[in-house]
Tab-separated table of C-alpha atoms in Angstrom:
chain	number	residue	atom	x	y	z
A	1	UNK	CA	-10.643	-3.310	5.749
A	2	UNK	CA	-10.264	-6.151	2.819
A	3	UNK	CA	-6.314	-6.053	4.119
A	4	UNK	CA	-6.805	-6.423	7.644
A	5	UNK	CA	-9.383	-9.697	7.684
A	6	UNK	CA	-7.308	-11.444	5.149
A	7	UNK	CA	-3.509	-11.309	5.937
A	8	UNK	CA	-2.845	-13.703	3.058
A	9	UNK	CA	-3.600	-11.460	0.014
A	10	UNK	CA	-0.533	-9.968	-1.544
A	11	UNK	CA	-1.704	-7.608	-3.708
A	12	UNK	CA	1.397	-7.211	-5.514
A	13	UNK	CA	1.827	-10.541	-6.717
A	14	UNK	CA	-2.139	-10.313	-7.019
A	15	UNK	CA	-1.350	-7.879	-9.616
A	16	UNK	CA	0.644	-9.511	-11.437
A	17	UNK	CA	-0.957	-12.808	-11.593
A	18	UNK	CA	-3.496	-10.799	-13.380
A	19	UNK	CA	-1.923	-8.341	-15.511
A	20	UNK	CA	-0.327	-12.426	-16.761
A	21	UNK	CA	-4.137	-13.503	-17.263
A	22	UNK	CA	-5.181	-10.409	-19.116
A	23	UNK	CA	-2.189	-10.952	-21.549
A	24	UNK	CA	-2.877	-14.184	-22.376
A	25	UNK	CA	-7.210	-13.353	-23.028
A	26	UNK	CA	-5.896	-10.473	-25.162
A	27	UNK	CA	-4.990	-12.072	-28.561
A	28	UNK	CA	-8.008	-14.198	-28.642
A	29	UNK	CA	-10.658	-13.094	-31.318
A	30	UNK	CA	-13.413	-12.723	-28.445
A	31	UNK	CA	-16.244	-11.891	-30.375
A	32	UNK	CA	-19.809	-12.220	-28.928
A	33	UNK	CA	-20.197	-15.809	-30.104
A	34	UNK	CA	-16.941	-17.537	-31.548
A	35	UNK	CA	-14.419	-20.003	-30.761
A	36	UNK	CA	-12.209	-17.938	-29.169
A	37	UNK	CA	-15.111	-16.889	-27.067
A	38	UNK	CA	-15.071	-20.737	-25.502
A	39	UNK	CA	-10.927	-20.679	-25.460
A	40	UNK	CA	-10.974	-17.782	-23.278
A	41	UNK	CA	-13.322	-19.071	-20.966
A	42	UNK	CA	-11.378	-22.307	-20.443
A	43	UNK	CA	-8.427	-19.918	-19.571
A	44	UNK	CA	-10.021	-18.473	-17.096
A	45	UNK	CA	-11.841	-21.839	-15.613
A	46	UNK	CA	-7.562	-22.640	-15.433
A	47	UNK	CA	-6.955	-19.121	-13.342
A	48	UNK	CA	-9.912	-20.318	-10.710
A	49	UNK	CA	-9.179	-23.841	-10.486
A	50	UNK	CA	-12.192	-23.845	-8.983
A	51	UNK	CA	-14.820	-27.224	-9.756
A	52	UNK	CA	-17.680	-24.622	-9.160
A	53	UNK	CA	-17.122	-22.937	-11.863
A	54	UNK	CA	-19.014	-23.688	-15.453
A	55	UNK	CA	-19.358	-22.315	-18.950
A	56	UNK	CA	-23.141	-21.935	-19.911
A	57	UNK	CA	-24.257	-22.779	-23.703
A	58	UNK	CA	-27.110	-21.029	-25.592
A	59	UNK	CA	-28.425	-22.141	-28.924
A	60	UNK	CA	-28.325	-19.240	-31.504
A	61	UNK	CA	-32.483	-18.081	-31.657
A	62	UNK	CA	-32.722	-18.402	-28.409
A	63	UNK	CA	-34.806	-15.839	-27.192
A	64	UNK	CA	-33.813	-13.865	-23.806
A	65	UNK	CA	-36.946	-11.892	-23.170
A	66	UNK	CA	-36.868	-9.790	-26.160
A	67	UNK	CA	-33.401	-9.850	-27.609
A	68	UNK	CA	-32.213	-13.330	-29.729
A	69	UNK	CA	-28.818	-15.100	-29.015
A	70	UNK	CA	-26.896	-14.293	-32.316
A	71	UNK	CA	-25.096	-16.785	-34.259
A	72	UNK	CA	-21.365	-18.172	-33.821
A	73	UNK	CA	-18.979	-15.777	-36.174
A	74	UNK	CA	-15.857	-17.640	-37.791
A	75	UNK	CA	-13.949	-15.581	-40.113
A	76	UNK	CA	-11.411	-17.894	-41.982
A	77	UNK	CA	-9.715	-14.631	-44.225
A	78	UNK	CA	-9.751	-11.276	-44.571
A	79	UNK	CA	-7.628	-8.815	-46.064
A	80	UNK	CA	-8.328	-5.296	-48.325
A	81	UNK	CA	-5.148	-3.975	-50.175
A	82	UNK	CA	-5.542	-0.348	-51.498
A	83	UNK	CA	-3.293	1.141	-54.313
A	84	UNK	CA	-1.286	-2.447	-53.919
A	85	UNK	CA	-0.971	-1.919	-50.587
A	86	UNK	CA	-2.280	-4.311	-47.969
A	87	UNK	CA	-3.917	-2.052	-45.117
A	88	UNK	CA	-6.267	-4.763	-43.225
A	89	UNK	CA	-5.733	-8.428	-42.762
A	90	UNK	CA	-7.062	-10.293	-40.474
A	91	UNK	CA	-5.046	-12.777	-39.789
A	92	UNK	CA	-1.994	-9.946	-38.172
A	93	UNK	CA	-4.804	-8.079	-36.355
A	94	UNK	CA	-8.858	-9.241	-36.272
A	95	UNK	CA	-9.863	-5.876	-35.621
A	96	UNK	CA	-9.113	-5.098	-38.849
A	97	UNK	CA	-12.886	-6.492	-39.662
A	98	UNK	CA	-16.112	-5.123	-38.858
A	99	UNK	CA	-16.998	-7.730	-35.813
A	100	UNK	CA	-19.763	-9.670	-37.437
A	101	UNK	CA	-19.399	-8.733	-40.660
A	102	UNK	CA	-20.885	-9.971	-43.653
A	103	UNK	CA	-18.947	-12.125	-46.446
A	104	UNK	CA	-17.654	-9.646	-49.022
A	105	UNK	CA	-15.746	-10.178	-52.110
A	106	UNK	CA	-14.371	-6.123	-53.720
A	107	UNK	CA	-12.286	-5.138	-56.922
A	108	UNK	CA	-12.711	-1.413	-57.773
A	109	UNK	CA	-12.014	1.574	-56.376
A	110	UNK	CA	-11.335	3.323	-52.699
A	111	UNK	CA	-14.659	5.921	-53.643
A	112	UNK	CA	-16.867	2.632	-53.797
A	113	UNK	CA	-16.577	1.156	-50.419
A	114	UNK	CA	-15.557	4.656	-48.331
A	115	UNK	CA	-18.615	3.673	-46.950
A	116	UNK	CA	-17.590	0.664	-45.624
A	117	UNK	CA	-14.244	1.439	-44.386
A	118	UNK	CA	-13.708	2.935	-40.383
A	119	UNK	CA	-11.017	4.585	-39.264
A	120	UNK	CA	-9.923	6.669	-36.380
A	121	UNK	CA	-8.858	10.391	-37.416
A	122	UNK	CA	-7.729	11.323	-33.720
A	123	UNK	CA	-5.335	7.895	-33.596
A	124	UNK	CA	-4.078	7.595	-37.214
A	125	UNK	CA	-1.837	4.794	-36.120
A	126	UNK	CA	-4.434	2.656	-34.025
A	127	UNK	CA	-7.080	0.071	-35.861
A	128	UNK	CA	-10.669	1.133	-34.506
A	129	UNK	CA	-13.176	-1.914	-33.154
A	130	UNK	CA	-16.236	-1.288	-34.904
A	131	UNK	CA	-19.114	-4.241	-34.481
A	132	UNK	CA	-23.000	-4.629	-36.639
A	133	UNK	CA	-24.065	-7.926	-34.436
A	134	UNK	CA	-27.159	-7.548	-35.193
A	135	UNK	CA	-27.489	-4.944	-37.387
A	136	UNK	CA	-25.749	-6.690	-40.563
A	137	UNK	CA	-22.815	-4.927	-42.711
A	138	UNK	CA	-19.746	-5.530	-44.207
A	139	UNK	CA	-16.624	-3.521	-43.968
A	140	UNK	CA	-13.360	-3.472	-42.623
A	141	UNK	CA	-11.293	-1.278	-40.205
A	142	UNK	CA	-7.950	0.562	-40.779
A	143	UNK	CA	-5.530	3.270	-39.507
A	144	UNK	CA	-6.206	6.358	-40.665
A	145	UNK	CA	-2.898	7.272	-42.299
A	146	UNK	CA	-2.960	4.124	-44.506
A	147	UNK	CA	-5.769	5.635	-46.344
A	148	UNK	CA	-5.768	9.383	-45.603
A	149	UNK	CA	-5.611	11.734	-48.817
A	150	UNK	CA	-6.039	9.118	-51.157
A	151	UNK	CA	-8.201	9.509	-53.957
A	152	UNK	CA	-11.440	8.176	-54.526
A	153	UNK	CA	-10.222	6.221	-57.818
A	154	UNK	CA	-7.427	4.555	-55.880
A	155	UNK	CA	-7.439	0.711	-56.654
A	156	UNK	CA	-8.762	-1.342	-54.278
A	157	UNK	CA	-8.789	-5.538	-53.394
A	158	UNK	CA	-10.860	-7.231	-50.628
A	159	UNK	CA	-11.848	-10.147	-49.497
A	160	UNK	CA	-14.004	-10.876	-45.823
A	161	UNK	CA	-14.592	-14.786	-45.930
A	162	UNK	CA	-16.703	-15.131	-43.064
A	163	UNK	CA	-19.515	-17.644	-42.194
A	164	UNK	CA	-21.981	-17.570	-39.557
A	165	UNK	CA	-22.676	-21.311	-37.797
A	166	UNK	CA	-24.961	-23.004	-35.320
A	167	UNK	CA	-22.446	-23.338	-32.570
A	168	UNK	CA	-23.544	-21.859	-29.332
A	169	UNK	CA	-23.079	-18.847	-27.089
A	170	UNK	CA	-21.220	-19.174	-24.377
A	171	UNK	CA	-20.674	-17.677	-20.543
A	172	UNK	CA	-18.779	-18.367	-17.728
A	173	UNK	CA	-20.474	-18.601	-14.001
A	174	UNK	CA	-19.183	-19.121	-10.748
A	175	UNK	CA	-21.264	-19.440	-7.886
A	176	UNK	CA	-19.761	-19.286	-4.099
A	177	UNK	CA	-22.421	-20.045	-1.589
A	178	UNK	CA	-22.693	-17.756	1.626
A	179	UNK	CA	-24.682	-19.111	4.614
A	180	UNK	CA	-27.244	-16.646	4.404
A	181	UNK	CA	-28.598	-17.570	1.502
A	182	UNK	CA	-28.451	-14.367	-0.323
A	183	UNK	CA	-25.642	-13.355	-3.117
A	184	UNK	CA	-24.492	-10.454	-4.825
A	185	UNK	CA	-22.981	-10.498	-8.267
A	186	UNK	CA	-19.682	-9.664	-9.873
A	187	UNK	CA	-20.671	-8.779	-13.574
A	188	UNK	CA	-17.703	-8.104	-15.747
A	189	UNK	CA	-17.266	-8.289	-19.899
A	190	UNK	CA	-15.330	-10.514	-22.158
A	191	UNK	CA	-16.127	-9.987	-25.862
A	192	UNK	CA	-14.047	-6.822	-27.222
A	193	UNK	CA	-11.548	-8.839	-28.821
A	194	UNK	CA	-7.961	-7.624	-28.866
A	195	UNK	CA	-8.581	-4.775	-26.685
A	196	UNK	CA	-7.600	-5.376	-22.610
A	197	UNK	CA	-8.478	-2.339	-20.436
A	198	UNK	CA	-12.164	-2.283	-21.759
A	199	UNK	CA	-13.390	-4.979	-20.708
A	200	UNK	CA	-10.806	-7.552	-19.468
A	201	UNK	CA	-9.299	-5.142	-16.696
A	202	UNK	CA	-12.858	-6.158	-15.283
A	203	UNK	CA	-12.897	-9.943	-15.369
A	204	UNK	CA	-9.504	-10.207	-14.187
A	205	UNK	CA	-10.022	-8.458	-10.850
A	206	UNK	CA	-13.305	-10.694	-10.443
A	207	UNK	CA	-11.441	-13.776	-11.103
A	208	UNK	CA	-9.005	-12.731	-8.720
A	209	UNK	CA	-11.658	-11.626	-6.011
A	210	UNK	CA	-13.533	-15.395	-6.694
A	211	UNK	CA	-10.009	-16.697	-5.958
A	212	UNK	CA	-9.498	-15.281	-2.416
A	213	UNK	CA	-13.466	-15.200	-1.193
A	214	UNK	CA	-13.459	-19.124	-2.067
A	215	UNK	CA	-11.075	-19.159	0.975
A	216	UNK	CA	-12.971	-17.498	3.382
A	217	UNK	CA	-16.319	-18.417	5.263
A	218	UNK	CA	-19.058	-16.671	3.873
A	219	UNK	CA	-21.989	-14.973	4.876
A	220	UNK	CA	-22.949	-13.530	1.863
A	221	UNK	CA	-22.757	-15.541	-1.645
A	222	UNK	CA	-20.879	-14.553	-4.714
A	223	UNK	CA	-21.822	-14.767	-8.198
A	224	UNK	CA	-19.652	-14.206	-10.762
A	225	UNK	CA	-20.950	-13.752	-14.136
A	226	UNK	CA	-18.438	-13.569	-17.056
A	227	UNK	CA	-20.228	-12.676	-20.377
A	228	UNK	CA	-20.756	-11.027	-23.620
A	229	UNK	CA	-21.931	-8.295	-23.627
A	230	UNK	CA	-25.749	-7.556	-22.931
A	231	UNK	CA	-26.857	-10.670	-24.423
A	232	UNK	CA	-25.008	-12.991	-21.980
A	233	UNK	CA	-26.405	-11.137	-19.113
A	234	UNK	CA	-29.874	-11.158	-20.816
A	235	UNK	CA	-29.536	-14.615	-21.016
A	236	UNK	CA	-28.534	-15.420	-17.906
A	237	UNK	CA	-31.629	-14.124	-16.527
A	238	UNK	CA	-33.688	-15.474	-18.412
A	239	UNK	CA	-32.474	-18.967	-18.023
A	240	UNK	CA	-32.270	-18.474	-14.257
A	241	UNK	CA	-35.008	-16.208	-12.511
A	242	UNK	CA	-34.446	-18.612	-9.476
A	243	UNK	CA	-31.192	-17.783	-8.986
A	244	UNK	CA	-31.853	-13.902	-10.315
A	245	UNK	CA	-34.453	-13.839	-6.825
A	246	UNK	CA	-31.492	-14.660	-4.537
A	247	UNK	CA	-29.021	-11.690	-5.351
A	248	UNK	CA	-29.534	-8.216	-3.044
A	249	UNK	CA	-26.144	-6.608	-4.674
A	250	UNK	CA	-25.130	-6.121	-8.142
A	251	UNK	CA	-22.063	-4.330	-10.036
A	252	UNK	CA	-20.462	-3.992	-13.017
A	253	UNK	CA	-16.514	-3.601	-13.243
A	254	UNK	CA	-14.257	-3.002	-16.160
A	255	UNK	CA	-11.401	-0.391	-17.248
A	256	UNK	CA	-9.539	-0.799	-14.030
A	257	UNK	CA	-6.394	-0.620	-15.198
A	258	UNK	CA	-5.026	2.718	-16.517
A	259	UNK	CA	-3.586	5.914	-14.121
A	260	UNK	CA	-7.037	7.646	-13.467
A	261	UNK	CA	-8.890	8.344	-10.551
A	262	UNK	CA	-12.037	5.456	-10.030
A	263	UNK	CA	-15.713	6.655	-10.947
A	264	UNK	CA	-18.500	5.131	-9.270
A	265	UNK	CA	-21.130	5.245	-11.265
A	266	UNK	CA	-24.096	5.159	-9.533
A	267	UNK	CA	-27.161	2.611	-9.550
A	268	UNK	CA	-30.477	3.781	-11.064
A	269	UNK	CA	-31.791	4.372	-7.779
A	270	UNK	CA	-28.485	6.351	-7.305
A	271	UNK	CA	-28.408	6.103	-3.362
A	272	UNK	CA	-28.871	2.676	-2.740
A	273	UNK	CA	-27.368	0.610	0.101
A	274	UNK	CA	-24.554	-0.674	-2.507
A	275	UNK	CA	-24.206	3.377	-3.994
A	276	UNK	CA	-23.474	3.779	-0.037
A	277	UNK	CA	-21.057	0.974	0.715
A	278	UNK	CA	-18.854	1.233	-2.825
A	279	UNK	CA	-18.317	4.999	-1.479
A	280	UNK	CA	-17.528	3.791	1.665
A	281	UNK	CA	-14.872	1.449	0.739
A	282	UNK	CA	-13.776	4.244	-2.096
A	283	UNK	CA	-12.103	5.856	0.833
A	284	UNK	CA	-9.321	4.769	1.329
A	285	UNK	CA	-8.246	3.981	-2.326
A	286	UNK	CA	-7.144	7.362	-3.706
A	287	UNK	CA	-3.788	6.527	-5.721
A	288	UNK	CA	-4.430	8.187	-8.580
A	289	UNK	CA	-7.159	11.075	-6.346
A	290	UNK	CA	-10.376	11.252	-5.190
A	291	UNK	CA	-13.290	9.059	-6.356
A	292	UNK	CA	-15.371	10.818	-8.404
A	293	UNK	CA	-19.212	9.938	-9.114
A	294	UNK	CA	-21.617	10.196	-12.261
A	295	UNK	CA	-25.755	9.466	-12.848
A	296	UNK	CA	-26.847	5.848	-13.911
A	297	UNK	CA	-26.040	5.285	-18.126
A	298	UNK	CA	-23.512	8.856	-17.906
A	299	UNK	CA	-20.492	7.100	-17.466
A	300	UNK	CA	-20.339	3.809	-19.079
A	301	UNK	CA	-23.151	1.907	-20.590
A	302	UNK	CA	-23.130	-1.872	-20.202
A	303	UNK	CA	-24.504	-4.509	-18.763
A	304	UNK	CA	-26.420	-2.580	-16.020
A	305	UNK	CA	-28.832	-1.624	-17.800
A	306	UNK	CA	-29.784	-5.247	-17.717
A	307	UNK	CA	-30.171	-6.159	-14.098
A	308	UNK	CA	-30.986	-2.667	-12.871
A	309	UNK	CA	-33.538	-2.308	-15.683
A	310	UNK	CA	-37.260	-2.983	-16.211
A	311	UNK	CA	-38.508	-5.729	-14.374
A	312	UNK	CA	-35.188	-6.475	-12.382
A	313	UNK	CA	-34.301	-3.315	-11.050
A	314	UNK	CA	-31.199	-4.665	-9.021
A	315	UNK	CA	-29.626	-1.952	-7.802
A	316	UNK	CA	-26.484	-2.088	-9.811
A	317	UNK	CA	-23.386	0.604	-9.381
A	318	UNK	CA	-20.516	0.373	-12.201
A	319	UNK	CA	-16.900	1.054	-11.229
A	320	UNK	CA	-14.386	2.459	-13.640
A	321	UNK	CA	-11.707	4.715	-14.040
A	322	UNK	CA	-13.802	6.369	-16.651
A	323	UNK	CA	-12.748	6.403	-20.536
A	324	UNK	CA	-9.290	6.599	-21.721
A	325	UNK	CA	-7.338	7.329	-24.825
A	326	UNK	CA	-7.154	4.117	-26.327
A	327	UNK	CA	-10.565	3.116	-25.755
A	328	UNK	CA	-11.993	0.948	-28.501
A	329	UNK	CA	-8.640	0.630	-30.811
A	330	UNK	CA	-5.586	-1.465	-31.043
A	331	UNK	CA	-3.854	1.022	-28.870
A	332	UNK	CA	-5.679	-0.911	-26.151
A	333	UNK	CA	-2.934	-3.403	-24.934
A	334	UNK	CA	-1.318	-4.701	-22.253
A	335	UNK	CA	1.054	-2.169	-22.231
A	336	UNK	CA	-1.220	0.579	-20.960
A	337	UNK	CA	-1.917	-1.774	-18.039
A	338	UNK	CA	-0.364	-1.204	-14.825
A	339	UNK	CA	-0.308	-4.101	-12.440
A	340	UNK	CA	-0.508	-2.099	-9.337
A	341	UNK	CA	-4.023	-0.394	-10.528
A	342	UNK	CA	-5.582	-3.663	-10.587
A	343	UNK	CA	-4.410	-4.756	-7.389
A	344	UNK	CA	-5.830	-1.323	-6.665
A	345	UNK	CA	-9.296	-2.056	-7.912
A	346	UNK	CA	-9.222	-5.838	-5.950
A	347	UNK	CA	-8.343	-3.636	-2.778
A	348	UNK	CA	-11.381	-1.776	-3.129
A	349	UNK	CA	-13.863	-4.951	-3.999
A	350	UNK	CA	-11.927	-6.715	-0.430
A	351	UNK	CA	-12.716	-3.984	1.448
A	352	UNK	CA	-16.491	-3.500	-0.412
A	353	UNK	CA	-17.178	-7.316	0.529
A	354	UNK	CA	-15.555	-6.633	3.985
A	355	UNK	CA	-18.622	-3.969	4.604
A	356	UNK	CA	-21.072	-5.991	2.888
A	357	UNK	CA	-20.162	-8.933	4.823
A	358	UNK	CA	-19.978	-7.340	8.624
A	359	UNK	CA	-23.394	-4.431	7.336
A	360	UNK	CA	-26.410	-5.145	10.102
A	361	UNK	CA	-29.126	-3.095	11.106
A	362	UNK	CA	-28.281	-1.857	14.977
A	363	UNK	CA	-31.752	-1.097	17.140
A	364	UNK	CA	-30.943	0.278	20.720
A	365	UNK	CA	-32.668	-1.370	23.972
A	366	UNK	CA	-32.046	1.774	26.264
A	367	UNK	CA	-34.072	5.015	27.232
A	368	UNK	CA	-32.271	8.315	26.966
A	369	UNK	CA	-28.547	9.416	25.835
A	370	UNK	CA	-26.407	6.456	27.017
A	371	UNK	CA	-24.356	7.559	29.658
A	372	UNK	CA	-21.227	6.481	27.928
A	373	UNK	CA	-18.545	6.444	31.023
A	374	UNK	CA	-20.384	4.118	32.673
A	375	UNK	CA	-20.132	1.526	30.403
A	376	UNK	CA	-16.708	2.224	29.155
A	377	UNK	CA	-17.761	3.967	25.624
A	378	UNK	CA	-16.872	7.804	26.318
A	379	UNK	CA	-14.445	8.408	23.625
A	380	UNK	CA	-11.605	10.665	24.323
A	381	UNK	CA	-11.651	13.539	21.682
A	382	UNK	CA	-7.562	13.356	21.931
A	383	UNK	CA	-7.712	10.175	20.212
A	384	UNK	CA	-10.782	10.105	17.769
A	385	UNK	CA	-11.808	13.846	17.567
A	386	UNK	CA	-14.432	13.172	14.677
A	387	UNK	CA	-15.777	10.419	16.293
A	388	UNK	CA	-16.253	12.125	20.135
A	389	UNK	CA	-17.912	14.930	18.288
A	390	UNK	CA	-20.814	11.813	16.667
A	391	UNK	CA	-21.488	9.991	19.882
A	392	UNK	CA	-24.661	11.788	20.377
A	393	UNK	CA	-25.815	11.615	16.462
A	394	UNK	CA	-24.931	7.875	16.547
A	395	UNK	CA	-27.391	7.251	19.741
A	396	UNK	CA	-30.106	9.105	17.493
A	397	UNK	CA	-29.906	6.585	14.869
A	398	UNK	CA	-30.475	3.111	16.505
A	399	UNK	CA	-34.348	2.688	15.939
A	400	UNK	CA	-33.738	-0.294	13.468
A	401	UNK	CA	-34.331	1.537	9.934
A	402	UNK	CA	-30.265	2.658	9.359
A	403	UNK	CA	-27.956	-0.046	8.865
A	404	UNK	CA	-24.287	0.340	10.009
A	405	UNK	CA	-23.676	1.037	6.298
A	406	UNK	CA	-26.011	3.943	6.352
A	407	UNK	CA	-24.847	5.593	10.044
A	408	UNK	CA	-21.258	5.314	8.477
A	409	UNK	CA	-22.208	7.095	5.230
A	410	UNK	CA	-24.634	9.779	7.002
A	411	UNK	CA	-22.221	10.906	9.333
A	412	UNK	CA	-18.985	10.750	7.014
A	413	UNK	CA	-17.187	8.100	9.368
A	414	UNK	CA	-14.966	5.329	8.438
A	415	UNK	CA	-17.362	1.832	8.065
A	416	UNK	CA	-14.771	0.382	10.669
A	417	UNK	CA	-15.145	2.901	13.578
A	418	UNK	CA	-18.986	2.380	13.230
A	419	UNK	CA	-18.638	-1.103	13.096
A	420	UNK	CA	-16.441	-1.352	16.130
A	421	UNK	CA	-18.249	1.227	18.275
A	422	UNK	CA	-21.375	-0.425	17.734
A	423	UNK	CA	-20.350	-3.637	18.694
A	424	UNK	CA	-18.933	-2.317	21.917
A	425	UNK	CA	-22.783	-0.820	22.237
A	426	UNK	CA	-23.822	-4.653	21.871
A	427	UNK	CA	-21.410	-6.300	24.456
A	428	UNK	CA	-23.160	-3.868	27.115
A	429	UNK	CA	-26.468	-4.947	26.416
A	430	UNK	CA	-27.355	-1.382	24.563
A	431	UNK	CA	-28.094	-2.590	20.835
A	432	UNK	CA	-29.451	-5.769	19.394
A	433	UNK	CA	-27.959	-6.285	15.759
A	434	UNK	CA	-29.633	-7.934	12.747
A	435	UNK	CA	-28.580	-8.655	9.084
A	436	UNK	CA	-32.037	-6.448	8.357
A	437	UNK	CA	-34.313	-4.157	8.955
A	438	UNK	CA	-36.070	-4.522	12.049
A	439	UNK	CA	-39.882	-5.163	11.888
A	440	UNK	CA	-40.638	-2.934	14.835
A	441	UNK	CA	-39.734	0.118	16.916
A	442	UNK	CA	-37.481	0.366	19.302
A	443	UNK	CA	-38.396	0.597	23.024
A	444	UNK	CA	-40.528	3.733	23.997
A	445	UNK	CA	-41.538	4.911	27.043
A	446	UNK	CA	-44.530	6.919	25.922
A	447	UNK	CA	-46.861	5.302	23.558
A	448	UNK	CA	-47.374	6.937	20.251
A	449	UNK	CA	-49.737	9.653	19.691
A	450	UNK	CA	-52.236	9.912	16.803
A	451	UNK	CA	-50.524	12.754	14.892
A	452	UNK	CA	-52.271	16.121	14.807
């Protein structure tokens, strides 16, 4: 549908406009509060171009309801060398320390610090990302077959020369007002540093959306929220519960970009009107096979748990293509990125904000079936057999409570032939259509009956 309204999109070049952006974010040490953290946000202020868009600062001890903005993490060096060997050093790779680690100073042996050393057996050649934001450590993080088999009194030299400063949190927002008044929100990841498909395959299809809805007329708002992890969004909120009142739609968004199939996974309240319209638009986006589904929290676990938990309760889906090999190590790069899978995922958030946008609540004016010749809406089963064989469903469901959203979805029709048939139904006088639920019944020739 996204295709059709908005002839201008080339998702090719789409694609590779952000597969560029992602490369760029990907060396930055984007750590839940750093410098890079602000450097990365300025890039992607520079992808928008867009004066509505606006980094938000948070002191560290700010409280967000119950959580505390952590401090800014510099790290100026950090290296280990084991039997003479350097394995870790910071400056070639910053995954090589424990995000958030603690200053440390070692000379002794490998058996000492074991405990402080992660590695990833089942990818000997990849550096793991391992993080202690708030729960404090020190360590740092190697391949496996730099250390595997040595013994415990191998030599070892370290040195993590880290300091943790005042500076403040940061998050990027962009707000595109709709002329209804309402929004729904675009929540997407920045802070694995040096890793691309988790989370930046995310924020680079909602940049990208931002980009082409800033275009278009709007009846529904976007927000995009670009954050670290959990505490950004937790901040957010609490900074804003104005704004927070405004949005009907939420979703989260991130590893977009590798060959898998896309996983919806579904809101807490699992068939919500957003559950309905992602699987909807999921359709007609099978390049790698069907969609597949999962429960709330069984797929990924982010930042949904935030505005779809206690005392928000947004209904918030989360689309992926599920976990992949690389997750969490160097091995996450932007080689494992394929343009054409994020211009897949934008396809499916145009056509998502295509059903959002045209979604009303139909509630009929006639008495009895329709008789369908008469006013030119008989459809020939030669040319739309599933549709013909509906006609008479569709009639049953136009007392106001199902949007078109839900008729579509209940019946297993394509949003678009609901949409269109519908309106035909309202340029004969048979339907009025709302943006929501109607208040009252539709007309009845009988008045209702105390139930017995």
């Amino acid at each position: 549908m996204g295709m059709a309204m908005d002839k201008a999109v080339d998702l090719q070049a789409a694609g590779r406009d952000m597969h560029e952006l992602l490369s760029a974010l990907w060396p930055l040490h984007r750590t839940v509060n750093s410098a890079d953290m602000e450097r990365a946000l300025e890039l992607c202020g520079q992808y928008l171009a867009d004066g509505r868009w606006g980094v938000e600062r948070f002191a560290p001890g700010t409280e967000a309801f119950t959580w505390i903005v952590p401090e800014r993490y510099e790290v100026r060096e950090a290296w280990l060398e084991v039997g003479g060997r350097r394995v870790a050093d910071f400056a070639e790779n910053p995954l090589h320390v424990l995000s958030y680690s603690l200053p440390a100073r070692v000379e002794g042996t490998l058996g000492e610090i074991r405990d402080h050393i992660w590695t990833r057996p089942d990818r000997p050649g990849a550096i793991p990302w391992e993080f202690k934001y708030y729960e404090r450590s020190w360590g740092w993080c190697v391949r496996h077959r730099d250390i595997a088999g040595l013994p415990d009194d191998t030599p070892v030299r370290g040195v993590i020369d880290a300091e943790f400063t005042g500076g403040d949190l940061c998050l990027g927002e962009l707000h595109l007002p709709g002329e209804s008044g309402r929004d729904a929100l675009f929540l997407t990841n920045i802070c694995h540093p040096f890793q691309v498909n988790d989370s930046l395959a995310g924020l680079v299809v909602g940049l990208e959306l931002a980009r082409i809805l800033a275009r278009r007329p709007r009846r529904l708002g976007l927000r995009l929220l670009v954050v670290p992890e959990t505490i950004g969004t937790l901040a957010w909120f609490a900074r804003h519960p104005e704004q927070a009142a405004t949005l009907d739609y939420a979703w989260f968004s991130e590893m977009l970009g590798h060959d898998a199939p896309f996983i919806l996974q579904r809101s807490r309240q699992a068939d919500a009107a957003i559950d309905r319209a992602f699987l909807l638009a999921l359709r007609d986006h099978r390049a790698h096979g069907a969609e597949k589904t999962g429960e709330f929290r069984k797929v990924v676990a982010s930042d949904e748990i935030v505005t779809n938990g206690p005392g928000l309760d947004i209904p918030t889906p989360s689309l992926t293509r599920g976990r992949f090999p690389e997750y969490h190590t160097s091995d996450d790069d932007p080689s494992i990125i394929r343009p054409a899978n994020l211009a897949e995922g934008l396809a499916v958030f145009l056509d998502l904000w295509d059903i959002l946008e045209a979604n009303a609540w139909p509630r009929r004016t006639f008495l009895g079936p329709v008789m369908l010749s008469r006013y030119g809406l008989w459809v020939d089963w030669r040319q739309d057999w599933d549709l013909n064989l509906k006609t008479e469903a569709i009639m049953l469901m136009l007392e106001g409570d199902k949007s078109l959203v839900d008729i579509a979805f209940e019946l297993e029709l394509p949003f678009a032939t609901v949409h269109r048939y519908l309106e035909r139904f309202r340029e004969a006088g048979l339907v009025e259509m709302r943006p929501e639920p109607w208040d009252g019944p539709a007309p009845s020739l009988i008045p209702s009956k105390p139930q017995r």
